[in-house]
mmCIF file of C-alpha atoms in Angstrom:
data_model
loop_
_atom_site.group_PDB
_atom_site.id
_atom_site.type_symbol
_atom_site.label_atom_id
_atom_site.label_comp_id
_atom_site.label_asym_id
_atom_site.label_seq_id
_atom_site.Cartn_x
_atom_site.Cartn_y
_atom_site.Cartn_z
ATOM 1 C CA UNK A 23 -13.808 -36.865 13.728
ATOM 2 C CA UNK A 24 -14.479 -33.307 13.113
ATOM 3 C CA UNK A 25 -16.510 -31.641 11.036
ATOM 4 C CA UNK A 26 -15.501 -30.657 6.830
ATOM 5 C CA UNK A 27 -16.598 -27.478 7.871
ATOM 6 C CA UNK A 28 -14.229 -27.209 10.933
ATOM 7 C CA UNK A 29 -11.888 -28.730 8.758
ATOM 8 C CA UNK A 30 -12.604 -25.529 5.976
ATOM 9 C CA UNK A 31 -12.145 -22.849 9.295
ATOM 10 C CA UNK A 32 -8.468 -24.776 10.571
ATOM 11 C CA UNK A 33 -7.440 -24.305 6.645
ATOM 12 C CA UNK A 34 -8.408 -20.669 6.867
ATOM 13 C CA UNK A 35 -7.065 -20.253 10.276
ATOM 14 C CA UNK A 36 -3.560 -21.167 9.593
ATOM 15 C CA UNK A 37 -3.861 -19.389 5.851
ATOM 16 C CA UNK A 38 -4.349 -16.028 7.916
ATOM 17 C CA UNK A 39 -1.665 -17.404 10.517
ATOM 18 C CA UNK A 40 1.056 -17.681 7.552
ATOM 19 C CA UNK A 41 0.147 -14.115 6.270
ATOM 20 C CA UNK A 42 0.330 -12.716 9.799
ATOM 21 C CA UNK A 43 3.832 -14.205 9.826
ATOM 22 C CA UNK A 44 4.477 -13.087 6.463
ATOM 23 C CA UNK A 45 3.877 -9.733 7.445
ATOM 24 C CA UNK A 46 5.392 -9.501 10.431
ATOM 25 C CA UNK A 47 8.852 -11.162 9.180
ATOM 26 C CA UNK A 48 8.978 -7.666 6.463
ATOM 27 C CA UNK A 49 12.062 -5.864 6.342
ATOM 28 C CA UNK A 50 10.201 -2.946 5.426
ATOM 29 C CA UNK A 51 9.744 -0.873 8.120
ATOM 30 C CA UNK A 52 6.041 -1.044 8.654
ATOM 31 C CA UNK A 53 4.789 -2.295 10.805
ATOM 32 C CA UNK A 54 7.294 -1.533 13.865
ATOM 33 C CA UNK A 55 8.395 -3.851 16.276
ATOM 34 C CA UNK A 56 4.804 -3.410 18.252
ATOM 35 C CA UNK A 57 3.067 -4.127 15.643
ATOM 36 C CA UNK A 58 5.374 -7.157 14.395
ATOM 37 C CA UNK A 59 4.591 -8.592 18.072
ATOM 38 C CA UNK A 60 1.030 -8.084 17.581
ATOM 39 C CA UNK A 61 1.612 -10.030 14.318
ATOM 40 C CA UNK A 62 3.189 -12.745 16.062
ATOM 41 C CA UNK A 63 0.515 -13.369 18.636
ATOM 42 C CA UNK A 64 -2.264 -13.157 16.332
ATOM 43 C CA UNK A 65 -0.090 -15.949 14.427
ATOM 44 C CA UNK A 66 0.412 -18.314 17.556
ATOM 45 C CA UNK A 67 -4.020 -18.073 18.920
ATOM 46 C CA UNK A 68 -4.473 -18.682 15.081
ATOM 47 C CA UNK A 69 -2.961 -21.886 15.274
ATOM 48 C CA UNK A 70 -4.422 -23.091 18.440
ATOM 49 C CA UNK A 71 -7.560 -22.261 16.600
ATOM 50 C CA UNK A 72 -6.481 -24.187 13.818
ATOM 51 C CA UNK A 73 -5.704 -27.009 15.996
ATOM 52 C CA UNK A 74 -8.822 -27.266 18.158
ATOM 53 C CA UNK A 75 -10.982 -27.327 14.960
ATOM 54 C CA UNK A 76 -9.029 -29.890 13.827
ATOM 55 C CA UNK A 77 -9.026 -32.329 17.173
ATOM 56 C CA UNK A 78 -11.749 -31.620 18.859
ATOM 57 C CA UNK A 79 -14.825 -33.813 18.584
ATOM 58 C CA UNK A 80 -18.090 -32.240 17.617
ATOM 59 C CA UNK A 81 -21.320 -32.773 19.676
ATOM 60 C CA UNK A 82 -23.983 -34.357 18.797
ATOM 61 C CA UNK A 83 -27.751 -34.129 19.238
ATOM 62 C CA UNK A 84 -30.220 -37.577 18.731
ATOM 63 C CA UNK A 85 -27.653 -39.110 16.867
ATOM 64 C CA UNK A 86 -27.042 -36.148 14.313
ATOM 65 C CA UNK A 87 -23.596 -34.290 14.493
ATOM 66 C CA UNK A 88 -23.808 -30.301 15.161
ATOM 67 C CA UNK A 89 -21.760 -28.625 12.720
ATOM 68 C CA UNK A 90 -22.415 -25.208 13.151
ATOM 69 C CA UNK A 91 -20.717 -25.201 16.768
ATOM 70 C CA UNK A 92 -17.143 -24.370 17.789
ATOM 71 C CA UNK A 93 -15.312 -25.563 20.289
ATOM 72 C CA UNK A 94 -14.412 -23.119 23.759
ATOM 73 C CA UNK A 95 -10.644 -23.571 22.576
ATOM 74 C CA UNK A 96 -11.066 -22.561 19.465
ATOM 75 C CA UNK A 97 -13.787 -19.393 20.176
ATOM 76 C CA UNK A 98 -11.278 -17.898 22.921
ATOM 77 C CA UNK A 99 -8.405 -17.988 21.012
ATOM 78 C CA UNK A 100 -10.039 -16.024 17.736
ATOM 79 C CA UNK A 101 -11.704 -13.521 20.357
ATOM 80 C CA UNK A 102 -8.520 -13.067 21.510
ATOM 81 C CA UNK A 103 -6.761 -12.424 18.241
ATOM 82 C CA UNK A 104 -9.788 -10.149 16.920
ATOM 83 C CA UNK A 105 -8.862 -8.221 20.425
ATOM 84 C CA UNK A 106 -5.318 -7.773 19.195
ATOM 85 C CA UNK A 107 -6.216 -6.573 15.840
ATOM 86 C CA UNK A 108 -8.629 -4.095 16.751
ATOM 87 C CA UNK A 109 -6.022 -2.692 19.326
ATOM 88 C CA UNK A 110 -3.162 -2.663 16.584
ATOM 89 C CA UNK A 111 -5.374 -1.080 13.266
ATOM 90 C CA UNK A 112 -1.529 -0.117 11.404
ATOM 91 C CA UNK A 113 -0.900 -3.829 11.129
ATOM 92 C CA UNK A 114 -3.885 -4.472 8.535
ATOM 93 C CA UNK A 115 -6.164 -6.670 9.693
ATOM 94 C CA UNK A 116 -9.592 -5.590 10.291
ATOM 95 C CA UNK A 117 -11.068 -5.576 13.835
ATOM 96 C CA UNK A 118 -13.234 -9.085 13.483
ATOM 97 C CA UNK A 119 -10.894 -10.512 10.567
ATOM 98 C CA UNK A 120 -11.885 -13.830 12.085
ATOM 99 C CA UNK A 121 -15.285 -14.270 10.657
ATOM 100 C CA UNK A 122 -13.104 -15.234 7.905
ATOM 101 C CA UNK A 123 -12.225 -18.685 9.541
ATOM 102 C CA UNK A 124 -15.570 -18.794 11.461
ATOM 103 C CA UNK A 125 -17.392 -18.519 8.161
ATOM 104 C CA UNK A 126 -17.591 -21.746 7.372
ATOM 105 C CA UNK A 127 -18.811 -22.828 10.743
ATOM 106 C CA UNK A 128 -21.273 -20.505 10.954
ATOM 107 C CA UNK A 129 -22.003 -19.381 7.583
ATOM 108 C CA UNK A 130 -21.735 -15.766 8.560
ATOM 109 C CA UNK A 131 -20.781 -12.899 6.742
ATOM 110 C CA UNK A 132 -17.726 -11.108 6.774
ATOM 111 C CA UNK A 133 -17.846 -7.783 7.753
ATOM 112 C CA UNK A 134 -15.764 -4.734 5.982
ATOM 113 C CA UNK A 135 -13.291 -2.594 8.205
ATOM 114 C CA UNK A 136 -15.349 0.547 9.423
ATOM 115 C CA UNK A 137 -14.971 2.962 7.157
ATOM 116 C CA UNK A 138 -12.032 6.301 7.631
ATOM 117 C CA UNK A 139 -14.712 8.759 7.515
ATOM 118 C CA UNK A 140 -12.174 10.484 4.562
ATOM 119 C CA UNK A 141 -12.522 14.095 4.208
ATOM 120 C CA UNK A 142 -10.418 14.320 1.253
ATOM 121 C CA UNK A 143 -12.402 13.247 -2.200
ATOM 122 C CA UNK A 144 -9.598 11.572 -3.209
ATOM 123 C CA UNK A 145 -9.437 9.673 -0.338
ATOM 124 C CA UNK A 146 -13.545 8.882 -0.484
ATOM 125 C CA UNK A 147 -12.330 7.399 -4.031
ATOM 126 C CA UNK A 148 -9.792 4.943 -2.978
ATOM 127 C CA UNK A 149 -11.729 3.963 -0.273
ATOM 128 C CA UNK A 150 -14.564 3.176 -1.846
ATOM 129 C CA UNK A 151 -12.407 1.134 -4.593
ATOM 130 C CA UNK A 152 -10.978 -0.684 -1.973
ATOM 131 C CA UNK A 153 -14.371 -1.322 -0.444
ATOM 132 C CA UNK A 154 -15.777 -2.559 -3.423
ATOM 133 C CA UNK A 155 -12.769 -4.756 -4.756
ATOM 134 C CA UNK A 156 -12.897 -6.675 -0.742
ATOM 135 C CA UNK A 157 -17.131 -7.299 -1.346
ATOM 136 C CA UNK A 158 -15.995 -9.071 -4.858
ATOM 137 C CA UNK A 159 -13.651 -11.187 -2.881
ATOM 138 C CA UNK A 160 -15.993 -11.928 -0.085
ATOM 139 C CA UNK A 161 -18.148 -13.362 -2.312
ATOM 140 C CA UNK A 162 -15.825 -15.108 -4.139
ATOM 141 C CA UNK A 163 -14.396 -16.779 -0.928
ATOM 142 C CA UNK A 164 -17.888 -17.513 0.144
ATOM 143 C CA UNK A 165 -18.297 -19.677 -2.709
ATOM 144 C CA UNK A 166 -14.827 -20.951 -3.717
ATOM 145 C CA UNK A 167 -14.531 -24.297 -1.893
ATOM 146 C CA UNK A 168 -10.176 -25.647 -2.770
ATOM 147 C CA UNK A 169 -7.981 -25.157 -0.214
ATOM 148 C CA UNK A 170 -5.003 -23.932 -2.635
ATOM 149 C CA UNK A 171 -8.220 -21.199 -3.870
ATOM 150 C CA UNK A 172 -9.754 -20.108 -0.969
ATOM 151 C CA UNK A 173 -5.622 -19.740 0.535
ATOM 152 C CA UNK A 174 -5.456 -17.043 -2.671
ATOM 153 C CA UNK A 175 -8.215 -15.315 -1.631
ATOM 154 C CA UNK A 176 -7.689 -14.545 1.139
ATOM 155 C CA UNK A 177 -4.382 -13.411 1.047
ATOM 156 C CA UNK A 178 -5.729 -10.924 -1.835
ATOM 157 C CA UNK A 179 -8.045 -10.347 0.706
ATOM 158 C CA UNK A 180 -5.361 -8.998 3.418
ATOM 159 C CA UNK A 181 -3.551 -7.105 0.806
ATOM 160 C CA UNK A 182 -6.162 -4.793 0.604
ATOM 161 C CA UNK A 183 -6.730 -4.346 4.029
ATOM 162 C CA UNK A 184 -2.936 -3.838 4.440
ATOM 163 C CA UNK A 185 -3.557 -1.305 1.795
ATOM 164 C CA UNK A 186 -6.338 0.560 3.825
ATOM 165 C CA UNK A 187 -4.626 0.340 6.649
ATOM 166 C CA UNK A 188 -2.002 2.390 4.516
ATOM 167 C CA UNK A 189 -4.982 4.497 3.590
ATOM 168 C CA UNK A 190 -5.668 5.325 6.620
ATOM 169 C CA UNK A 191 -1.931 6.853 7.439
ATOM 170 C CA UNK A 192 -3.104 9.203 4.557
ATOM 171 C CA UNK A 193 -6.102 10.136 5.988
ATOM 172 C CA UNK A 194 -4.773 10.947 9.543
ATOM 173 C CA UNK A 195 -1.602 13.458 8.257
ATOM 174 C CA UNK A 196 -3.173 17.263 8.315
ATOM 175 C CA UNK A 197 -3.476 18.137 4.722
ATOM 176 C CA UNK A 198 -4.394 21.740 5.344
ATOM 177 C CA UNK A 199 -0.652 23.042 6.828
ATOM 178 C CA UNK A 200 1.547 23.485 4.396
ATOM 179 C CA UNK A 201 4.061 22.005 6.931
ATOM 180 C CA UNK A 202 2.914 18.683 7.033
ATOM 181 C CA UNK A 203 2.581 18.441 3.617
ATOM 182 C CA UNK A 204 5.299 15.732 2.136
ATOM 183 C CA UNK A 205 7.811 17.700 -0.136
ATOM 184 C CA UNK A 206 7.426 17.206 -3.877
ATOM 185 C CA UNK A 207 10.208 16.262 -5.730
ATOM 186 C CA UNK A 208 11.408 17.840 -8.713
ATOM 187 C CA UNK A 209 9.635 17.256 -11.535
ATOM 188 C CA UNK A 210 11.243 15.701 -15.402
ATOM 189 C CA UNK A 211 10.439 17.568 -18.199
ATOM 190 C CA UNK A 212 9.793 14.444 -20.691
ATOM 191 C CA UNK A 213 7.487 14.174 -24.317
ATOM 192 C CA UNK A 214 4.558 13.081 -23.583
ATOM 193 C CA UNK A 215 4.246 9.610 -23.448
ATOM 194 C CA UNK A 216 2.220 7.715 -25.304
ATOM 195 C CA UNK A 217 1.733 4.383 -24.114
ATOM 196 C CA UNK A 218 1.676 3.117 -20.426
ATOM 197 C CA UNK A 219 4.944 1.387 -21.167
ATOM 198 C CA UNK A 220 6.494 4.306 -22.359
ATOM 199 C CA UNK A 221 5.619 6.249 -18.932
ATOM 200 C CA UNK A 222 6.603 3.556 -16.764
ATOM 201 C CA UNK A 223 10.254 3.515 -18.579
ATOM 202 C CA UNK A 224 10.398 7.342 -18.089
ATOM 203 C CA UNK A 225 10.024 6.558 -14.334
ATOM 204 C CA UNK A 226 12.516 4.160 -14.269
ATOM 205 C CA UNK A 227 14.939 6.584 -16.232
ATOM 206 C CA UNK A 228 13.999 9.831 -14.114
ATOM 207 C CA UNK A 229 12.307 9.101 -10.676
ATOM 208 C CA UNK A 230 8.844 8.912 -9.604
ATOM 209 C CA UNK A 231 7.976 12.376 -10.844
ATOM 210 C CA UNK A 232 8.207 13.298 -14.058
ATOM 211 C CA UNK A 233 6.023 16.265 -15.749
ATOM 212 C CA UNK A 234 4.735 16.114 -19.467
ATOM 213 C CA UNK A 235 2.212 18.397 -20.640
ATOM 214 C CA UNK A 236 -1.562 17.360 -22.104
ATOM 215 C CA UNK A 237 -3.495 17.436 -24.687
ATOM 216 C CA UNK A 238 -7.131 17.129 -25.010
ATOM 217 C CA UNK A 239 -7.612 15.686 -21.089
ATOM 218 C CA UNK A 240 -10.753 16.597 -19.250
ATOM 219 C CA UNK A 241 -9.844 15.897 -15.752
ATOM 220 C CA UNK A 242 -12.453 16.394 -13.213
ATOM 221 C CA UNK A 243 -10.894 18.544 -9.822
ATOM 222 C CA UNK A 244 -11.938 16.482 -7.247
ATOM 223 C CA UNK A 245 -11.377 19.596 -4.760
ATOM 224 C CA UNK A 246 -14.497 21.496 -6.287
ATOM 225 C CA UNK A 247 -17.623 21.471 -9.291
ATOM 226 C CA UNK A 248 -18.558 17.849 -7.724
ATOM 227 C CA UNK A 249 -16.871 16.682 -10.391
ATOM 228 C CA UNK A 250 -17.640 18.891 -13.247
ATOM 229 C CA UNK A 251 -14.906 17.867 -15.785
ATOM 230 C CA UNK A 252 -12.186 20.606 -16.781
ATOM 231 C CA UNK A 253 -9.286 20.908 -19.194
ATOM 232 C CA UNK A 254 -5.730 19.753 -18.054
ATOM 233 C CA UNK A 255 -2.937 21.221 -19.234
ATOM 234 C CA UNK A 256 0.161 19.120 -17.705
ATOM 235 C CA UNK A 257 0.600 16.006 -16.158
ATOM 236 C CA UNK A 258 2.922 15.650 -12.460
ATOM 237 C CA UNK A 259 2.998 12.098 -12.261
ATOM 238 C CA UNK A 260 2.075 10.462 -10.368
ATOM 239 C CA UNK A 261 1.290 14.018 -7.925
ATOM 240 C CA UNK A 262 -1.249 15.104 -9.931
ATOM 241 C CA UNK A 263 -2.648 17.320 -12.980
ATOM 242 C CA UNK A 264 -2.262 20.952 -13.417
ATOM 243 C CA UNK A 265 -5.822 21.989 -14.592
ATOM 244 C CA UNK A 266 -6.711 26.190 -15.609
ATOM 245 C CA UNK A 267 -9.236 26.504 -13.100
ATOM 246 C CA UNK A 268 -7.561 24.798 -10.071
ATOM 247 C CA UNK A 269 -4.897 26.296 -7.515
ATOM 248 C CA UNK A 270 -2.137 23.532 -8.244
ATOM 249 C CA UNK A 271 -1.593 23.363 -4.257
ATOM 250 C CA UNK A 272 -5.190 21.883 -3.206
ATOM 251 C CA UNK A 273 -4.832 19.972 -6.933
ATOM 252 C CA UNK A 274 -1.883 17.328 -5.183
ATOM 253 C CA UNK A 275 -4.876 16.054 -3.994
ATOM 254 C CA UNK A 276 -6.489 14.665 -6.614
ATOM 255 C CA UNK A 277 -3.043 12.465 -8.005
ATOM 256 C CA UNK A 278 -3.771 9.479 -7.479
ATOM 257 C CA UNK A 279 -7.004 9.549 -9.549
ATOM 258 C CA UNK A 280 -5.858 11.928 -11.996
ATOM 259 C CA UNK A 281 -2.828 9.098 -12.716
ATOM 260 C CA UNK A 282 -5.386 6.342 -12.666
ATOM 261 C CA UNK A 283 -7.690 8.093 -15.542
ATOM 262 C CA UNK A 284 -4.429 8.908 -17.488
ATOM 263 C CA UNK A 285 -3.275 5.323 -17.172
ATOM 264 C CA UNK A 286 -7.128 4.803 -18.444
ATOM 265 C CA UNK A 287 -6.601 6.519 -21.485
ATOM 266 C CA UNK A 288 -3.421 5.487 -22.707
ATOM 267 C CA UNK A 289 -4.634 1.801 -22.238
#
């Protein structure tokens, strides 16, 4: 009979199998059809994982069961799907995503993707939220014990590594050629809104950029100062702030946490 806590790794095994799946089955089109494969074979060793830990006998030792052992089945077939997934970083899942289902085996810890090495601040930011949002969750999931839980977790879990992989896109498109740049859409002249609500309908009414000016907003740049706060003038949502002291170029930058604080302070 195996073990509860081989039991608790199968359960996690075939969670991480269905989001694999999930993924891969996406019209959107990321990943591409390589990385959909990869998908698919991380999907099928999951499941022989799954089904080792849940078959296979555990040894014993004068009479008491081991339960902190896996099975050769079950260890080749994660190696082999951590293998994939550090070959195939666009798809999302870290490089050793499987100390997730070994976890509970082993009682290891779970390890965060390596980090982008960001140059931009901006990008240092959202990494670093995305960092700290995953340790919240590894704890959580090292603690949680329900099936239908744990199964929650850790598909919030791979959302945010989907999202870093997504960061990581970002990171590797030269920001300093003005060719490579993405264009910027034409910007909405709206009133500035004064509720969250009220900005979201303007998007839905005009596009995803949409221009209202500012009043008393202390932004900090993000490009220089470290941080030293200055005052913003006009809002490009969600592209970023025009601010008196900043060349509005190098300030695109800074968008995403410039629409973040103003989200902030219209909560």
């Amino acid at each position: 009979m195996p073990t509860p806590n081989a039991l608790d790794a199968a359960d996690r095994a075939r969670t991480i199998a269905t989001i694999a799946r999930t993924r891969a089955a996406d019209p959107a089109p990321l990943p591409n059809a390589e990385g959909r494969a990869a998908l698919l074979e991380i999907a099928t060793l999951l499941d022989t994982a799954a089904h080792s830990l849940e078959t296979e006998e555990p040894g014993t030792w004068d009479g008491i069961v081991i339960t902190n052992t896996m099975d050769w089945d079950a260890s080749q077939a994660l190696r082999a799907a951590d293998e994939i997934a550090a070959t195939h970083p666009a798809i999302g899942f870290p490089p050793r995503f499987t100390q997730y289902v070994t976890a509970p085996v082993f009682g290891n810890n779970v390890d965060l993707p390596p980090s982008l090495l960001p140059g931009s601040p901006v990008l240092i930011v959202l990494e670093g939220d995305l960092f700290a949002k995953l340790l919240v969750l590894h704890a959580a999931i090292g603690t949680m014990t329900g099936k239908d839980i744990v199964a929650l977790l850790l598909e919030n879990a791979f959302r945010l590594h989907w999202k870093h992989a997504h960061l990581a896109e970002l990171q590797a498109v030269p920001t300093d050629r003005p060719a490579n740049r993405p264009a910027v859409p034409a910007a909405v002249e709206i009133p500035t809104p004064g509720t969250p609500t009220a900005l979201r309908r303007a998007h839905d009414a005009y596009g995803q950029t949409v221009t209202f000016g500012l009043k008393d907003r202390r932004l900090p740049c993000h490009v220089s100062d470290e941080g030293v706060t200055h005052t913003a003038v006009r809002m490009v949502s969600h592209r970023g702030a025009t601010i008196a002291t900043c060349n509005d170029d190098s300030h695109r930058n800074a968008a995403a946490v410039a629409a973040r604080e103003l989200y902030d302070s219209l909560s």
